[in-house]
Structures are given as structure tokens and as C-alpha cells.
Short mmCIF file of C-alpha atoms in Angstrom, two decimals:
data_model
loop_
_atom_site.label_atom_id
_atom_site.label_comp_id
_atom_site.label_asym_id
_atom_site.label_seq_id
_atom_site.Cartn_x
_atom_site.Cartn_y
_atom_site.Cartn_z
CA ARG A 883 -41.81 11.42 87.19
CA LEU A 884 -37.78 10.90 87.40
CA ARG A 885 -37.30 14.53 89.00
CA ALA A 886 -40.06 14.40 91.48
CA LEU A 887 -37.96 10.70 92.52
CA ASP A 888 -34.65 12.52 92.58
CA PRO A 889 -34.38 16.45 92.11
CA GLU A 890 -30.93 15.81 91.73
CA LEU A 891 -30.65 13.11 89.57
CA PRO A 892 -28.89 14.08 85.85
CA VAL A 893 -30.59 12.66 83.17
CA ALA A 894 -30.23 12.63 79.42
CA CYS A 895 -32.83 12.60 76.62
CA ALA A 896 -31.94 11.50 73.22
CA ALA A 897 -34.18 13.07 70.63
CA ARG A 898 -35.52 10.90 67.77
CA SER A 899 -35.05 13.79 65.33
CA GLY A 900 -32.56 17.21 65.79
CA ARG A 901 -35.77 18.98 65.54
CA VAL A 902 -35.61 22.21 67.85
CA VAL A 903 -39.19 21.66 69.39
CA ASP A 904 -37.91 18.14 70.74
CA GLN A 905 -35.15 19.81 72.58
CA VAL A 906 -37.22 22.55 74.08
CA THR A 907 -39.56 19.84 75.10
CA ALA A 908 -37.05 17.70 77.15
CA VAL A 909 -34.98 20.79 78.76
CA HIS A 910 -38.48 21.41 79.87
CA ALA A 911 -39.04 18.18 81.47
CA GLY A 912 -36.21 18.68 83.38
CA ALA A 913 -33.00 16.97 80.90
CA SER A 914 -29.77 18.00 82.15
CA LEU A 915 -28.56 16.93 78.50
CA VAL A 916 -30.18 16.67 75.14
CA LEU A 917 -29.06 14.09 72.64
CA ALA A 918 -29.65 14.78 68.83
CA PRO A 919 -29.12 11.68 66.33
CA PRO A 920 -27.16 10.43 65.40
CA LEU A 921 -25.98 8.38 68.43
CA GLY A 922 -22.57 7.04 68.36
CA GLY A 923 -20.56 5.51 71.15
CA PRO A 924 -18.07 8.24 71.35
CA THR A 925 -21.07 10.70 72.14
CA VAL A 926 -23.12 8.35 74.62
CA PHE A 927 -19.64 7.96 76.57
CA SER A 928 -19.12 11.85 76.73
CA ALA A 929 -22.93 12.32 77.94
CA ILE A 930 -22.40 9.59 80.18
CA ARG A 931 -19.26 11.08 81.69
CA GLN A 932 -20.70 14.39 81.95
CA LEU A 933 -23.70 13.09 83.89
CA VAL A 934 -21.48 11.24 86.37
CA ALA A 935 -19.61 14.68 86.87
CA LEU A 936 -22.90 16.55 87.60
CA ARG A 937 -24.14 14.04 90.06
CA ALA A 938 -20.35 13.76 91.90
CA GLU A 939 -19.66 17.29 91.78
CA ASP A 940 -18.94 19.00 94.96
CA ALA A 941 -20.84 21.24 96.77
CA PRO A 942 -20.49 24.81 95.08
CA ARG A 943 -18.29 26.83 97.40
CA ILE A 944 -19.70 30.74 97.32
CA LEU A 945 -17.79 33.51 98.88
CA VAL A 946 -19.92 36.32 100.37
CA VAL A 947 -18.18 39.80 100.85
CA ASP A 948 -20.81 41.82 102.27
CA ASP A 949 -21.07 44.11 105.65
CA ASP A 950 -24.24 43.61 106.12
CA PRO A 951 -24.68 40.42 108.50
CA ALA A 952 -28.51 40.39 108.44
CA PHE A 953 -28.69 40.07 104.75
CA VAL A 954 -25.70 37.41 105.10
CA ALA A 955 -27.87 35.40 107.50
CA ASP A 956 -30.79 34.78 105.07
CA LEU A 957 -28.20 34.39 102.55
CA ARG A 958 -26.66 31.30 104.28
CA ASP A 959 -30.54 30.11 105.02
CA THR A 960 -30.82 30.29 101.20
CA LEU A 961 -27.83 28.78 99.71
CA GLY A 962 -27.64 26.06 102.40
CA ALA A 963 -30.68 24.73 101.04
CA GLN A 964 -29.22 24.18 98.01
CA ARG A 965 -26.37 22.46 99.15
CA MET A 966 -24.02 25.28 98.81
CA GLN A 967 -21.14 25.94 101.15
CA VAL A 968 -21.10 29.57 101.92
CA THR A 969 -17.92 31.60 103.19
CA TRP A 970 -18.37 35.13 104.58
CA VAL A 971 -16.07 37.80 104.69
CA ALA A 972 -17.34 41.70 106.02
CA ASP A 973 -13.70 43.13 105.09
CA PRO A 974 -13.28 43.28 101.32
CA HIS A 975 -9.25 43.81 101.65
CA ARG A 976 -9.14 40.18 102.79
CA VAL A 977 -10.35 38.48 99.90
CA LEU A 978 -7.09 38.18 97.56
CA GLU A 979 -5.69 36.84 101.17
CA LEU A 980 -7.93 34.35 101.48
CA LEU A 981 -8.79 33.34 97.74
CA PRO A 982 -5.93 30.84 97.42
CA ASP A 983 -7.22 29.04 100.45
CA LEU A 984 -11.06 29.23 99.84
CA ARG A 985 -11.03 28.51 95.84
CA PRO A 986 -14.55 29.65 95.63
CA ASP A 987 -16.44 28.71 92.34
CA LEU A 988 -18.56 32.35 92.69
CA LEU A 989 -18.31 35.57 94.49
CA LEU A 990 -21.11 37.45 95.68
CA VAL A 991 -20.10 41.20 96.46
CA ASP A 992 -21.83 43.96 97.88
CA VAL A 993 -21.21 47.48 95.81
CA GLU A 994 -21.35 49.57 98.76
CA MET A 995 -18.33 48.72 101.56
CA PRO A 996 -16.14 51.21 103.18
CA GLY A 997 -13.00 51.59 102.01
CA LEU A 998 -13.19 49.18 99.04
CA SER A 999 -16.16 49.05 96.93
CA GLY A 1000 -17.45 46.00 95.16
CA PHE A 1001 -16.34 47.86 91.63
CA GLU A 1002 -13.01 48.41 92.62
CA LEU A 1003 -12.93 44.96 94.06
CA CYS A 1004 -14.06 43.46 90.46
CA ARG A 1005 -11.80 45.26 88.85
CA LEU A 1006 -9.04 44.16 91.21
CA LEU A 1007 -9.89 40.20 90.51
CA ARG A 1008 -10.04 41.01 86.85
CA ALA A 1009 -6.84 42.49 86.81
CA THR A 1010 -5.35 39.39 88.48
CA PRO A 1011 -4.43 36.47 86.08
CA ALA A 1012 -5.90 33.58 88.76
CA TRP A 1013 -8.91 35.08 88.90
CA GLN A 1014 -10.03 36.79 85.88
CA GLY A 1015 -12.38 33.79 85.28
CA LEU A 1016 -13.98 33.55 88.74
CA PRO A 1017 -17.89 34.30 88.47
CA ILE A 1018 -18.48 37.52 90.22
CA LEU A 1019 -22.33 38.67 91.00
CA LEU A 1020 -22.68 42.15 92.23
CA THR A 1021 -25.31 43.35 94.72
CA THR A 1022 -26.65 46.97 95.63
CA HIS A 1023 -29.84 48.70 97.41
CA GLN A 1024 -29.06 51.24 94.32
CA VAL A 1025 -30.61 50.68 91.19
CA SER A 1026 -29.88 52.57 88.23
CA ALA A 1027 -28.45 52.25 84.25
CA GLU A 1028 -25.37 53.58 85.31
CA LEU A 1029 -24.58 51.53 88.46
CA ARG A 1030 -25.51 48.65 86.12
CA LEU A 1031 -23.17 50.04 83.22
CA ALA A 1032 -20.62 50.49 85.75
CA ALA A 1033 -20.91 46.79 87.21
CA PHE A 1034 -20.31 45.52 83.83
CA ARG A 1035 -17.55 47.76 82.98
CA ALA A 1036 -15.66 46.83 85.88
CA GLY A 1037 -15.94 43.23 84.95
CA ALA A 1038 -18.64 41.56 86.73
CA ASP A 1039 -21.04 38.77 85.58
CA ASP A 1040 -24.28 39.73 86.76
CA TYR A 1041 -26.42 42.52 88.92
CA LEU A 1042 -28.82 41.97 91.65
CA SER A 1043 -30.43 44.55 93.22
CA LYS A 1044 -31.39 44.47 96.98
CA PRO A 1045 -33.47 43.22 98.31
CA VAL A 1046 -32.95 39.81 96.40
CA LEU A 1047 -35.74 37.89 95.08
CA GLU A 1048 -34.75 34.45 96.24
CA ARG A 1049 -36.11 32.67 93.01
CA GLU A 1050 -33.98 35.14 90.88
CA LEU A 1051 -30.46 35.05 92.87
CA LEU A 1052 -30.65 31.18 92.52
CA ALA A 1053 -31.40 30.96 88.76
CA ARG A 1054 -28.68 33.46 88.17
CA MET A 1055 -26.34 31.93 90.58
CA HIS A 1056 -27.24 28.34 88.83
CA VAL A 1057 -26.59 29.64 85.27
CA ARG A 1058 -22.84 31.10 86.40
CA LEU A 1059 -21.88 28.03 88.16
CA GLU A 1060 -23.12 25.61 85.38
CA ARG A 1061 -21.18 28.17 82.38
CA ALA A 1062 -17.70 27.71 85.19
CA ARG A 1063 -18.20 24.31 85.79
CA LEU A 1064 -18.40 23.51 81.80
CA SER A 1065 -15.55 25.72 81.24
CA ARG A 1066 -13.51 24.12 83.24
CA GLU A 1067 -14.45 20.47 82.26
CA ARG A 1068 -13.13 21.75 78.87
CA ALA A 1069 -10.43 23.26 79.53
CA ASP A 1070 -9.18 20.26 82.42
CA ARG A 1071 -9.94 17.55 79.30
CA ASP A 1072 -8.35 16.07 76.52
CA PRO A 1073 -11.09 16.55 73.86
CA LEU A 1074 -9.99 12.81 72.04
CA THR A 1075 -9.56 10.41 75.00
CA GLY A 1076 -11.87 12.53 77.40
CA LEU A 1077 -8.98 12.14 80.05
CA ARG A 1078 -7.87 14.99 82.32
CA VAL A 1079 -4.93 16.83 80.73
CA ARG A 1080 -1.62 16.76 82.33
CA ARG A 1081 -1.80 20.47 84.45
CA ALA A 1082 -5.35 19.17 85.77
CA PHE A 1083 -4.21 15.58 86.74
CA ASN A 1084 -1.01 17.14 88.36
CA ASP A 1085 -3.41 19.36 90.16
CA VAL A 1086 -5.35 16.53 91.84
CA LEU A 1087 -2.42 14.41 92.23
CA VAL A 1088 -0.33 17.19 94.52
CA SER A 1089 -3.58 17.00 96.95
CA TRP A 1090 -3.62 13.55 97.08
CA LEU A 1091 -0.07 13.35 98.27
CA ALA A 1092 -0.17 16.10 100.70
CA GLU A 1093 -3.26 13.77 102.10
CA ALA A 1094 -1.02 10.76 101.81
CA ARG A 1095 1.47 12.34 103.66
CA ARG A 1096 -0.41 13.24 106.64
CA THR A 1097 -2.27 9.75 106.83
CA ASN A 1098 0.53 7.89 105.70
CA HIS A 1099 -1.25 5.63 103.19
CA ASP A 1100 -0.61 4.44 99.46
CA VAL A 1101 -0.67 6.28 96.43
CA SER A 1102 0.91 4.20 93.34
CA LEU A 1103 1.15 5.87 89.86
CA ALA A 1104 1.63 3.83 86.23
CA LEU A 1105 2.84 6.17 83.48
CA ILE A 1106 1.65 4.31 80.27
CA ASP A 1107 3.04 4.69 76.77
CA LEU A 1108 1.78 2.93 73.22
CA ASP A 1109 4.43 0.54 71.67
CA ARG A 1110 5.69 1.69 68.33
CA PHE A 1111 2.80 4.52 68.23
CA LYS A 1112 4.81 6.42 65.46
CA SER A 1113 4.67 3.02 62.85
CA ILE A 1114 0.98 3.15 63.24
CA ASN A 1115 0.59 6.71 61.92
CA ASP A 1116 3.05 5.96 59.54
CA GLY A 1117 1.39 2.60 58.69
CA TYR A 1118 -2.18 3.13 58.90
CA GLY A 1119 -2.99 7.06 59.06
CA HIS A 1120 -3.23 9.63 61.39
CA LEU A 1121 -7.03 8.74 61.81
CA ALA A 1122 -6.17 5.19 62.67
CA GLY A 1123 -3.67 6.40 65.15
CA ASP A 1124 -6.57 8.92 66.57
CA ARG A 1125 -8.95 6.06 67.04
CA VAL A 1126 -6.06 3.86 69.06
CA LEU A 1127 -5.91 7.01 71.28
CA ARG A 1128 -9.42 7.07 71.75
CA VAL A 1129 -9.74 3.37 72.75
CA LEU A 1130 -7.43 3.37 74.86
CA GLY A 1131 -8.59 6.59 77.09
CA GLN A 1132 -11.92 4.69 77.04
CA LEU A 1133 -10.36 1.53 78.39
CA LEU A 1134 -8.70 3.48 81.20
CA GLN A 1135 -12.20 5.24 82.09
CA GLY A 1136 -13.79 1.90 82.46
CA SER A 1137 -10.89 -0.40 83.57
CA PHE A 1138 -10.52 0.86 87.02
CA ARG A 1139 -12.24 2.35 90.37
CA THR A 1140 -14.34 5.70 89.92
CA GLU A 1141 -11.93 6.97 92.24
CA ASP A 1142 -8.94 6.56 90.42
CA LEU A 1143 -7.15 9.14 88.46
CA ARG A 1144 -6.35 8.99 84.78
CA GLY A 1145 -5.03 11.33 82.65
CA ARG A 1146 -3.31 11.97 79.06
CA TRP A 1147 0.13 12.95 79.97
CA GLY A 1148 1.00 13.88 76.23
CA GLY A 1149 1.14 12.25 72.76
CA GLU A 1150 1.19 8.54 73.19
CA GLU A 1151 2.07 8.70 76.86
CA PHE A 1152 -1.28 8.09 79.34
CA VAL A 1153 -1.12 8.24 83.23
CA VAL A 1154 -3.23 6.55 85.91
CA ALA A 1155 -2.68 7.07 89.79
CA PHE A 1156 -4.26 4.81 92.51
CA SER A 1157 -4.91 6.24 95.97
CA ARG A 1158 -4.69 3.72 99.03
CA LEU A 1159 -3.39 1.07 96.50
CA GLY A 1160 0.14 -0.38 96.73
CA PRO A 1161 2.11 -0.72 93.40
CA GLU A 1162 1.40 -4.68 93.34
CA ALA A 1163 -2.11 -4.02 93.14
CA ALA A 1164 -1.65 -1.34 90.74
CA ALA A 1165 0.33 -3.19 88.43
CA ALA A 1166 -2.04 -6.13 88.36
CA ILE A 1167 -4.89 -3.71 87.44
CA VAL A 1168 -3.02 -2.08 84.88
CA ASP A 1169 -1.36 -5.45 83.17
CA ARG A 1170 -5.29 -6.74 83.12
CA ALA A 1171 -6.20 -3.43 80.89
CA ARG A 1172 -2.92 -4.13 79.08
CA ALA A 1173 -4.11 -7.52 77.99
CA GLU A 1174 -7.59 -6.49 77.12
CA PHE A 1175 -6.26 -3.46 74.97
CA ALA A 1176 -4.05 -6.15 73.19
CA ALA A 1177 -6.73 -8.03 72.47
CA HIS A 1178 -8.89 -5.67 70.73
CA ALA A 1179 -8.86 -5.32 66.66
CA PHE A 1180 -8.23 -2.04 64.91
CA GLU A 1181 -8.89 -0.86 61.29
CA GLY A 1182 -6.57 1.69 59.12
CA ASP A 1183 -7.83 4.06 57.06
CA HIS A 1184 -7.84 1.81 54.43
CA GLY A 1185 -9.58 -0.91 56.06
CA GLU A 1186 -6.57 -2.71 57.31
CA ARG A 1187 -6.66 -5.07 60.38
CA PHE A 1188 -4.07 -4.31 63.14
CA GLY A 1189 -3.25 -4.78 66.70
CA VAL A 1190 -1.56 -2.68 69.66
CA THR A 1191 -0.02 -2.73 72.51
CA PHE A 1192 1.29 -0.69 75.15
CA SER A 1193 4.03 -1.01 78.34
CA ALA A 1194 3.93 0.56 81.82
CA GLY A 1195 6.05 1.33 84.74
CA VAL A 1196 4.75 1.92 88.21
CA ALA A 1197 6.17 4.01 90.98
CA ALA A 1198 5.20 4.00 94.75
CA ARG A 1199 4.77 7.14 97.45
CA GLY A 1200 7.47 6.17 99.94
CA ARG A 1201 9.43 3.99 98.04
CA ASP A 1202 10.08 6.19 94.99
CA GLY A 1203 9.28 9.55 96.70
CA ASP A 1204 6.66 12.00 97.59
CA THR A 1205 6.45 14.27 94.79
CA VAL A 1206 5.01 14.05 91.40
CA GLU A 1207 8.20 14.50 89.74
CA ALA A 1208 9.64 11.76 91.95
CA LEU A 1209 6.86 9.49 91.01
CA ILE A 1210 6.98 10.41 87.04
CA HIS A 1211 10.61 9.89 87.01
CA ALA A 1212 10.51 6.35 89.06
CA ALA A 1213 7.35 4.81 86.86
CA ASP A 1214 9.24 6.48 83.45
CA ARG A 1215 12.49 4.61 84.09
CA ARG A 1216 10.09 1.21 84.86
CA LEU A 1217 8.60 2.16 81.70
CA TYR A 1218 11.69 2.11 80.04
CA ARG A 1219 12.66 -1.07 81.01
CA ALA A 1220 9.35 -2.66 80.22
CA LYS A 1221 10.38 -1.29 76.75
CA ALA A 1222 13.95 -2.75 76.97
CA ALA A 1223 12.51 -6.25 77.82
CA GLY A 1224 9.94 -6.38 74.59
CA ARG A 1225 7.48 -4.02 75.38
CA ASP A 1226 3.73 -5.03 76.27
CA ARG A 1227 4.23 -5.62 79.70
CA VAL A 1228 4.24 -3.72 82.94
CA VAL A 1229 7.33 -3.25 85.44
CA ALA A 1230 6.53 -2.12 88.66
CA ASP A 1231 9.47 -3.53 90.76
CA GLY A 1232 13.24 -3.07 90.64
CA PRO A 1233 15.65 -0.33 90.63
CA ALA A 1234 14.20 3.01 88.88
CA THR A 1235 17.40 3.78 86.72
CA ASP A 1236 18.40 6.41 84.50
CA ASP A 1237 19.56 3.61 81.80
CA PRO A 1238 18.30 4.51 78.44
CA PRO A 1239 15.82 1.99 76.85
CA ALA A 1240 17.23 -0.47 74.31
CA GLY A 1241 15.53 0.33 70.97
CA GLY A 1242 12.92 2.62 70.10
CA ALA A 1243 9.50 3.12 71.68
#
């Protein structure tokens, strides 16, 4: 019934048991995700994040490499109806030139093309580190066991014969796109906190700053560091330390706007970026999160109760620079000043000096 109301609505089902038949029934009914018991907070939190990502995901970008305009015209209609963005190139020699700007989610490549065959293009891409994980589907009018073997030996993910059946094409494409999305999600997310890893955070922030330079709007960044985290691990155990990191990750996920960018910078350091928000407003938001986190009661590996605080430094585009490196440097200096001033505070203004903090972290 939900699928009839909204075919694109991501739905999770919680099974009463771990029986395979329950999971099969849920998937058959249209569930995007099936959760087996026991259902704890982290499991539900992760599931919600995955469902939201499914809903918010951009339209898949498909690059079609084929010298048959009639086939491509039909393909545009079919894929466009599925909210896919289709780019067509007839010359396979241009693919490597176009890929960095297009960054497609999947390639649909014809085997029989003049000058560079689909097999040769596939081998070339698989030999290029940046594109080794890109899903590639080959299409051809010829069908034989030898050609299928040649396709997989060249590194193709799948092989389709022309004329392509619409339902089969879409089914195979959706499988490859979903696997690629899950692979990116695993690679881009820190498994403990659910936040973006440094590389994935940087990639998004670079594009934010490029857009901000064009439109001259604000971007603010907060660098957050847990206070005396080493003493938590030493005094209460590393499992307790992991719980602290996980709770802070969940708090950062839930405390800010959906469009704000959150990441685990490394160890006990976290980072949040705010688009179209000045440093004063960003600092106020982070400070509310700081107060909420400080009020949280944690439990050590042996039942001890303890609290944790964090300190933060805030930087702003323009005032502190226009690059990721400049903003991180300025935020890091203000974070040091917050530590030196007694910790458990947010510093958003004043000079971003290189003076070291007084005392330990």
C-alpha cells in the first residue's frame, strides 16, 4: 500500500524473528531494508540514515558510449523515465577526457565501435586507478559464449544483447547502481560514528567552497575535539571510549540542519561545515550541541558513571581563507585557544594564532 502511494518511498521492515521467510516476504513486499532482531539504537540509527540517503540520492548519472543514434534515442526515453541523467558520446576515444567532469555512476558501452572497441575501452578503464570501480555494462548485437567470456575478461560487470529488453536492462542497471552506492557508502563513512571520513568530507567541502566563491556566500567550519579523551580510555576502558565517540557522532548527526556537513576528522576530532551560515550562528549551534553533550551520562566498562566535554574552534570563509587547508588551520588555532582557556567551550573569533595550547588536550 505504501509503494502504491509513493513508489520511491524507502521503507524498512522490522522482522519479528530472524527467519529467512520473514526477510523474503518483506523484500517481496517492497522493503528497501529488512532489520532482524535484536533491534538496538545504533542499528535503527544506521537504518534511518541509509533510508534517508536513498530518498535524497541524486539522479544516477549514466554515460552511454555508442555510435547508434537511434538506439541512444530509445535509451534516453527509457532511462529518463527512471529519473536517470543520460550523457551520450559516440567517440570512445573521448571517454577518458570526459570522465573527470561527468563522474558517471555507470557506463553503458557498445562492443562494436570503430577505432576502439568496447572491450578495449573496458580494459583501458580497468587499468586506470580512478575508474577501476566504475560499473560497466557492455552491449552488442552478437551473442556467443566466447563474447561473454571476452566481456568479463575485459573487466565488464555485465553483458547485454541488442535489442535490449527494457525490463532486463533496468533490472541489471539498478543492481549495479545499488551495489556501487553501498560500496561508496561503506568507503565514505566511519563505521563507528556513521560520519563521513576525512577524504569524503574534504571532497564535498571543496565543491562547497568553489560554489561559495562563485556566489559569494558564507561557509563556516567547526573543528571539535573531545577533552582529555586519553584519560577516558585509560580510566574507563576503550569500549567506553568507543561509546563516547559513537554518542558524539549521533549527536552531531541530529543537532544540525540536514544539509550541514559532518565528519570524523581522525581519532577524537570531528568537523562540521555550515553552508550559508556565518561564524557567529555556527558557533551558537555548536555551543548548544556542546552543552547537550556535556549533560550526557556515560558508563565505564565496569559500571562507573562519568561525563565528557568537548572544545571547538570555528573558522569562516573569507575572514580566514578560501581553502579547506586555510579553514582547518584557523579552526585548529581557535580550538587550541579554547583548550588553553579551560576547555568545554567554543571559540569563534579573535586571531587564529599559531600559539600552542596551555596544557594537554
